[in-house]
mmCIF file of N, CA and C in Angstrom:
data_model
loop_
_atom_site.group_PDB
_atom_site.id
_atom_site.type_symbol
_atom_site.label_atom_id
_atom_site.label_comp_id
_atom_site.label_asym_id
_atom_site.label_seq_id
_atom_site.Cartn_x
_atom_site.Cartn_y
_atom_site.Cartn_z
ATOM 1 N N LYS A 1 0.524 -1.351 -0.318
ATOM 2 C CA LYS A 1 -0.006 -0.339 -0.161
ATOM 3 C C LYS A 1 0.632 1.428 -0.142
ATOM 4 N N THR A 2 1.735 1.257 0.934
ATOM 5 C CA THR A 2 2.864 2.395 0.909
ATOM 6 C C THR A 2 3.692 2.423 -0.346
ATOM 7 N N TYR A 3 4.440 1.411 -1.155
ATOM 8 C CA TYR A 3 4.734 1.859 -2.191
ATOM 9 C C TYR A 3 4.051 1.175 -3.563
ATOM 10 N N SER A 4 3.414 2.329 -4.432
ATOM 11 C CA SER A 4 2.677 1.498 -5.652
ATOM 12 C C SER A 4 3.014 1.264 -6.662
ATOM 13 N N PHE A 5 4.114 1.150 -6.430
ATOM 14 C CA PHE A 5 4.716 0.631 -8.246
ATOM 15 C C PHE A 5 5.030 -0.668 -7.898
ATOM 16 N N LEU A 6 5.221 -1.173 -6.833
ATOM 17 C CA LEU A 6 5.781 -2.585 -6.521
ATOM 18 C C LEU A 6 4.826 -3.054 -6.793
ATOM 19 N N THR A 7 4.923 -4.396 -7.760
ATOM 20 C CA THR A 7 4.147 -5.680 -8.388
ATOM 21 C C THR A 7 4.440 -7.313 -8.017
ATOM 22 N N GLY A 8 3.630 -7.845 -8.710
ATOM 23 C CA GLY A 8 4.127 -9.025 -7.919
ATOM 24 C C GLY A 8 3.329 -10.005 -9.269
ATOM 25 N N HIS A 9 3.863 -11.722 -9.298
ATOM 26 C CA HIS A 9 3.073 -12.479 -10.211
ATOM 27 C C HIS A 9 2.951 -13.808 -9.639
ATOM 28 N N PRO A 10 2.306 -14.126 -8.471
ATOM 29 C CA PRO A 10 2.518 -15.138 -7.708
ATOM 30 C C PRO A 10 1.589 -16.124 -8.201
ATOM 31 N N ASP A 11 2.509 -17.347 -8.015
ATOM 32 C CA ASP A 11 1.976 -18.640 -8.366
ATOM 33 C C ASP A 11 0.112 -18.686 -8.275
ATOM 34 N N ALA A 12 0.109 -18.706 -7.171
ATOM 35 C CA ALA A 12 -1.083 -19.107 -6.841
ATOM 36 C C ALA A 12 -1.348 -18.161 -5.351
ATOM 37 N N LEU A 13 -2.687 -18.006 -5.335
ATOM 38 C CA LEU A 13 -3.493 -17.710 -4.314
ATOM 39 C C LEU A 13 -4.695 -17.853 -3.174
ATOM 40 N N LEU A 14 -4.521 -17.932 -1.766
ATOM 41 C CA LEU A 14 -5.408 -19.111 -1.366
ATOM 42 C C LEU A 14 -6.264 -17.635 -0.286
ATOM 43 N N LEU A 15 -7.429 -17.301 -1.253
ATOM 44 C CA LEU A 15 -7.613 -15.656 -1.196
ATOM 45 C C LEU A 15 -8.518 -16.299 0.681
ATOM 46 N N ASP A 16 -9.107 -17.274 0.577
ATOM 47 C CA ASP A 16 -10.171 -17.519 1.733
ATOM 48 C C ASP A 16 -9.010 -17.360 3.155
ATOM 49 N N GLU A 17 -7.804 -17.743 2.983
ATOM 50 C CA GLU A 17 -6.541 -18.420 3.708
ATOM 51 C C GLU A 17 -5.964 -16.850 4.166
ATOM 52 N N ARG A 18 -6.223 -16.224 2.930
ATOM 53 C CA ARG A 18 -4.935 -14.919 2.743
ATOM 54 C C ARG A 18 -3.405 -15.710 2.813
ATOM 55 N N VAL A 19 -3.291 -16.220 2.009
ATOM 56 C CA VAL A 19 -2.305 -17.564 2.299
ATOM 57 C C VAL A 19 -1.718 -17.202 0.416
ATOM 58 N N GLY A 20 -0.297 -17.097 0.521
ATOM 59 C CA GLY A 20 0.607 -17.021 -1.202
ATOM 60 C C GLY A 20 0.922 -18.318 -1.310
ATOM 61 N N LEU A 21 1.436 -18.932 -2.512
ATOM 62 C CA LEU A 21 1.933 -19.810 -2.946
ATOM 63 C C LEU A 21 3.134 -19.785 -4.495
ATOM 64 N N GLU A 22 4.537 -20.329 -3.731
ATOM 65 C CA GLU A 22 5.102 -19.880 -4.773
ATOM 66 C C GLU A 22 5.632 -21.335 -5.179
ATOM 67 N N VAL A 23 5.734 -21.966 -6.521
ATOM 68 C CA VAL A 23 6.238 -23.083 -6.925
ATOM 69 C C VAL A 23 7.844 -22.532 -7.685
ATOM 70 N N LYS A 24 8.373 -24.144 -6.965
ATOM 71 C CA LYS A 24 9.758 -23.862 -7.401
ATOM 72 C C LYS A 24 10.060 -25.821 -7.841
ATOM 73 N N THR A 25 10.977 -25.896 -9.232
ATOM 74 C CA THR A 25 11.635 -27.224 -9.090
ATOM 75 C C THR A 25 13.072 -26.945 -9.009
ATOM 76 N N THR A 26 13.710 -28.185 -8.911
ATOM 77 C CA THR A 26 15.545 -27.926 -9.049
ATOM 78 C C THR A 26 15.252 -29.651 -8.982
ATOM 79 N N SER A 27 16.904 -29.509 -9.052
ATOM 80 C CA SER A 27 17.470 -30.709 -9.171
ATOM 81 C C SER A 27 18.439 -31.330 -8.103
ATOM 82 N N ASP A 28 18.397 -32.617 -8.191
ATOM 83 C CA ASP A 28 18.917 -32.992 -6.912
ATOM 84 C C ASP A 28 19.775 -32.873 -6.331
ATOM 85 N N GLY A 29 20.660 -32.571 -6.881
ATOM 86 C CA GLY A 29 22.031 -31.722 -6.455
ATOM 87 C C GLY A 29 21.662 -30.397 -5.625
ATOM 88 N N ASN A 30 20.628 -29.499 -5.946
ATOM 89 C CA ASN A 30 20.344 -28.833 -4.721
ATOM 90 C C ASN A 30 19.714 -29.165 -3.475
ATOM 91 N N ARG A 31 19.341 -30.578 -3.063
ATOM 92 C CA ARG A 31 18.425 -31.372 -2.444
ATOM 93 C C ARG A 31 19.437 -30.416 -0.652
ATOM 94 N N HIS A 32 20.505 -30.158 -1.032
ATOM 95 C CA HIS A 32 21.232 -30.194 0.800
ATOM 96 C C HIS A 32 20.451 -28.391 0.823
ATOM 97 N N LEU A 33 20.115 -27.846 0.102
ATOM 98 C CA LEU A 33 19.358 -26.276 0.292
ATOM 99 C C LEU A 33 18.424 -26.375 0.886
ATOM 100 N N TRP A 34 17.494 -26.912 0.675
ATOM 101 C CA TRP A 34 16.155 -27.675 1.577
ATOM 102 C C TRP A 34 15.981 -28.266 2.737
ATOM 103 N N GLY A 35 15.184 -28.106 3.752
ATOM 104 C CA GLY A 35 15.015 -28.103 4.650
ATOM 105 C C GLY A 35 14.153 -29.526 5.161
ATOM 106 N N ASP A 36 13.633 -29.848 5.915
ATOM 107 C CA ASP A 36 12.540 -30.710 5.977
ATOM 108 C C ASP A 36 11.384 -30.298 5.316
ATOM 109 N N SER A 37 10.353 -31.299 4.857
ATOM 110 C CA SER A 37 9.208 -30.306 4.131
ATOM 111 C C SER A 37 8.884 -29.873 5.464
ATOM 112 N N GLY A 38 8.144 -28.623 5.977
ATOM 113 C CA GLY A 38 6.418 -28.362 6.884
ATOM 114 C C GLY A 38 7.770 -27.003 7.661
ATOM 115 N N THR A 39 9.508 -27.258 7.081
ATOM 116 C CA THR A 39 9.434 -26.497 8.371
ATOM 117 C C THR A 39 9.858 -25.040 7.481
ATOM 118 N N GLN A 40 10.139 -24.207 7.531
ATOM 119 C CA GLN A 40 10.706 -23.223 6.671
ATOM 120 C C GLN A 40 12.578 -22.692 6.083
ATOM 121 N N GLN A 41 12.707 -23.587 6.294
ATOM 122 C CA GLN A 41 13.985 -23.961 5.758
ATOM 123 C C GLN A 41 14.212 -24.129 4.057
ATOM 124 N N ILE A 42 14.583 -22.381 3.989
ATOM 125 C CA ILE A 42 14.344 -22.367 1.999
ATOM 126 C C ILE A 42 15.381 -22.141 1.765
ATOM 127 N N PRO A 43 16.134 -22.738 0.260
ATOM 128 C CA PRO A 43 17.504 -21.260 0.207
ATOM 129 C C PRO A 43 17.409 -19.953 0.637
ATOM 130 N N ASP A 44 18.310 -19.240 0.412
ATOM 131 C CA ASP A 44 18.055 -17.834 0.628
ATOM 132 C C ASP A 44 17.913 -17.104 -0.127
ATOM 133 N N PHE A 45 18.130 -17.449 -1.147
ATOM 134 C CA PHE A 45 18.033 -16.546 -2.513
ATOM 135 C C PHE A 45 16.791 -16.987 -3.166
ATOM 136 N N TYR A 46 15.715 -17.238 -1.989
ATOM 137 C CA TYR A 46 14.403 -17.412 -2.863
ATOM 138 C C TYR A 46 13.476 -16.727 -1.318
ATOM 139 N N TYR A 47 13.994 -15.916 -0.454
ATOM 140 C CA TYR A 47 13.353 -15.401 1.055
ATOM 141 C C TYR A 47 12.970 -13.525 -0.076
ATOM 142 N N PRO A 48 13.805 -12.730 -0.811
ATOM 143 C CA PRO A 48 13.661 -11.499 -0.823
ATOM 144 C C PRO A 48 12.740 -11.827 -1.929
ATOM 145 N N GLN A 49 12.204 -12.962 -2.756
ATOM 146 C CA GLN A 49 11.268 -12.857 -3.443
ATOM 147 C C GLN A 49 9.580 -13.279 -2.515
ATOM 148 N N ILE A 50 9.535 -14.235 -1.614
ATOM 149 C CA ILE A 50 8.691 -14.563 -1.115
ATOM 150 C C ILE A 50 8.109 -13.360 0.339
ATOM 151 N N ILE A 51 9.506 -12.695 0.431
ATOM 152 C CA ILE A 51 8.981 -11.065 1.057
ATOM 153 C C ILE A 51 8.259 -10.706 0.257
ATOM 154 N N HIS A 52 8.733 -10.204 -1.133
ATOM 155 C CA HIS A 52 8.537 -8.930 -2.173
ATOM 156 C C HIS A 52 6.580 -9.172 -1.964
ATOM 157 N N TYR A 53 6.674 -10.534 -2.395
ATOM 158 C CA TYR A 53 4.727 -10.949 -2.460
ATOM 159 C C TYR A 53 4.230 -10.949 -1.483
ATOM 160 N N MET A 54 4.560 -11.111 -0.036
ATOM 161 C CA MET A 54 4.154 -11.032 1.213
ATOM 162 C C MET A 54 3.767 -9.907 1.480
ATOM 163 N N SER A 55 4.837 -8.581 0.764
ATOM 164 C CA SER A 55 4.359 -7.182 1.116
ATOM 165 C C SER A 55 3.512 -6.496 0.543
ATOM 166 N N VAL A 56 3.213 -7.016 -1.216
ATOM 167 C CA VAL A 56 2.550 -6.133 -2.356
ATOM 168 C C VAL A 56 1.140 -7.065 -2.168
ATOM 169 N N MET A 57 1.009 -8.031 -1.189
ATOM 170 C CA MET A 57 -0.616 -8.844 -1.692
ATOM 171 C C MET A 57 -0.595 -8.777 0.030
ATOM 172 N N ASP A 58 0.209 -7.773 0.795
ATOM 173 C CA ASP A 58 -0.157 -7.935 2.649
ATOM 174 C C ASP A 58 -0.350 -9.099 3.024
ATOM 175 N N TYR A 59 -0.148 -10.012 3.100
ATOM 176 C CA TYR A 59 -0.578 -11.405 3.574
ATOM 177 C C TYR A 59 0.359 -11.702 4.488
ATOM 178 N N ASP A 60 0.360 -12.600 5.855
ATOM 179 C CA ASP A 60 1.415 -12.900 6.587
ATOM 180 C C ASP A 60 1.797 -13.656 6.743
ATOM 181 N N ARG A 61 1.264 -15.321 5.296
ATOM 182 C CA ARG A 61 2.126 -16.379 5.275
ATOM 183 C C ARG A 61 1.835 -16.695 4.201
ATOM 184 N N TRP A 62 3.378 -17.102 3.387
ATOM 185 C CA TRP A 62 3.776 -17.577 1.993
ATOM 186 C C TRP A 62 4.527 -18.784 2.089
ATOM 187 N N ASP A 63 3.596 -20.206 1.292
ATOM 188 C CA ASP A 63 4.190 -21.354 0.816
ATOM 189 C C ASP A 63 4.963 -21.309 -0.532
ATOM 190 N N VAL A 64 5.882 -22.058 0.202
ATOM 191 C CA VAL A 64 6.403 -22.553 -0.908
ATOM 192 C C VAL A 64 6.948 -24.044 -1.386
ATOM 193 N N ALA A 65 6.612 -24.450 -2.181
ATOM 194 C CA ALA A 65 6.022 -25.915 -2.950
ATOM 195 C C ALA A 65 7.508 -26.263 -3.796
ATOM 196 N N VAL A 66 8.146 -27.495 -3.556
ATOM 197 C CA VAL A 66 9.173 -27.421 -4.582
ATOM 198 C C VAL A 66 9.276 -29.307 -4.625
ATOM 199 N N LEU A 67 9.647 -29.348 -5.954
ATOM 200 C CA LEU A 67 9.756 -31.037 -6.683
ATOM 201 C C LEU A 67 11.407 -31.167 -6.628
ATOM 202 N N ILE A 68 12.236 -31.934 -5.654
ATOM 203 C CA ILE A 68 13.503 -32.073 -6.102
ATOM 204 C C ILE A 68 14.007 -32.710 -6.493
ATOM 205 N N GLY A 69 14.812 -33.226 -7.787
ATOM 206 C CA GLY A 69 14.801 -34.539 -8.475
ATOM 207 C C GLY A 69 13.997 -35.193 -9.450
ATOM 208 N N GLY A 70 12.646 -34.225 -9.652
ATOM 209 C CA GLY A 70 11.558 -34.772 -10.120
ATOM 210 C C GLY A 70 10.362 -36.110 -9.596
ATOM 211 N N ILE A 71 11.317 -36.195 -8.261
ATOM 212 C CA ILE A 71 10.196 -37.189 -7.553
ATOM 213 C C ILE A 71 10.014 -36.914 -5.708
ATOM 214 N N ASP A 72 10.725 -35.735 -5.293
ATOM 215 C CA ASP A 72 10.800 -35.679 -4.010
ATOM 216 C C ASP A 72 10.137 -33.869 -3.940
ATOM 217 N N PHE A 73 8.799 -34.002 -3.428
ATOM 218 C CA PHE A 73 7.549 -33.118 -3.511
ATOM 219 C C PHE A 73 8.164 -32.246 -1.689
ATOM 220 N N ARG A 74 8.207 -31.370 -1.076
ATOM 221 C CA ARG A 74 8.113 -31.181 -0.261
ATOM 222 C C ARG A 74 7.394 -29.448 -0.768
ATOM 223 N N ILE A 75 6.527 -28.952 0.770
ATOM 224 C CA ILE A 75 5.850 -27.774 0.924
ATOM 225 C C ILE A 75 6.864 -27.084 2.588
ATOM 226 N N TYR A 76 6.390 -26.086 2.304
ATOM 227 C CA TYR A 76 7.273 -25.159 3.315
ATOM 228 C C TYR A 76 6.502 -24.068 3.697
ATOM 229 N N GLN A 77 6.734 -23.221 5.292
ATOM 230 C CA GLN A 77 6.020 -22.608 5.667
ATOM 231 C C GLN A 77 6.460 -21.349 5.731
ATOM 232 N N ARG A 78 6.262 -20.629 5.527
ATOM 233 C CA ARG A 78 6.883 -18.818 5.654
ATOM 234 C C ARG A 78 6.098 -17.440 6.122
ATOM 235 N N SER A 79 6.605 -17.866 7.586
ATOM 236 C CA SER A 79 5.639 -16.371 8.123
ATOM 237 C C SER A 79 6.422 -15.391 8.436
#
């Protein structure tokens, strides 16, 4: 609201819950950058994007889903 020039294109919004969702894929070689599913441990370089979207949408929570190596699906909650 303060900076009207900021925009974003979230992957999904859960409007009833006021939660955003960012979806990622990565290679198995990056598995070590991701924590256990259900934690907040995502690679540091995704935080600016998540914080930006939370600011633009005025949401308190943003989930991140990732598919690692084409077989390992995980979901993280960032608030």
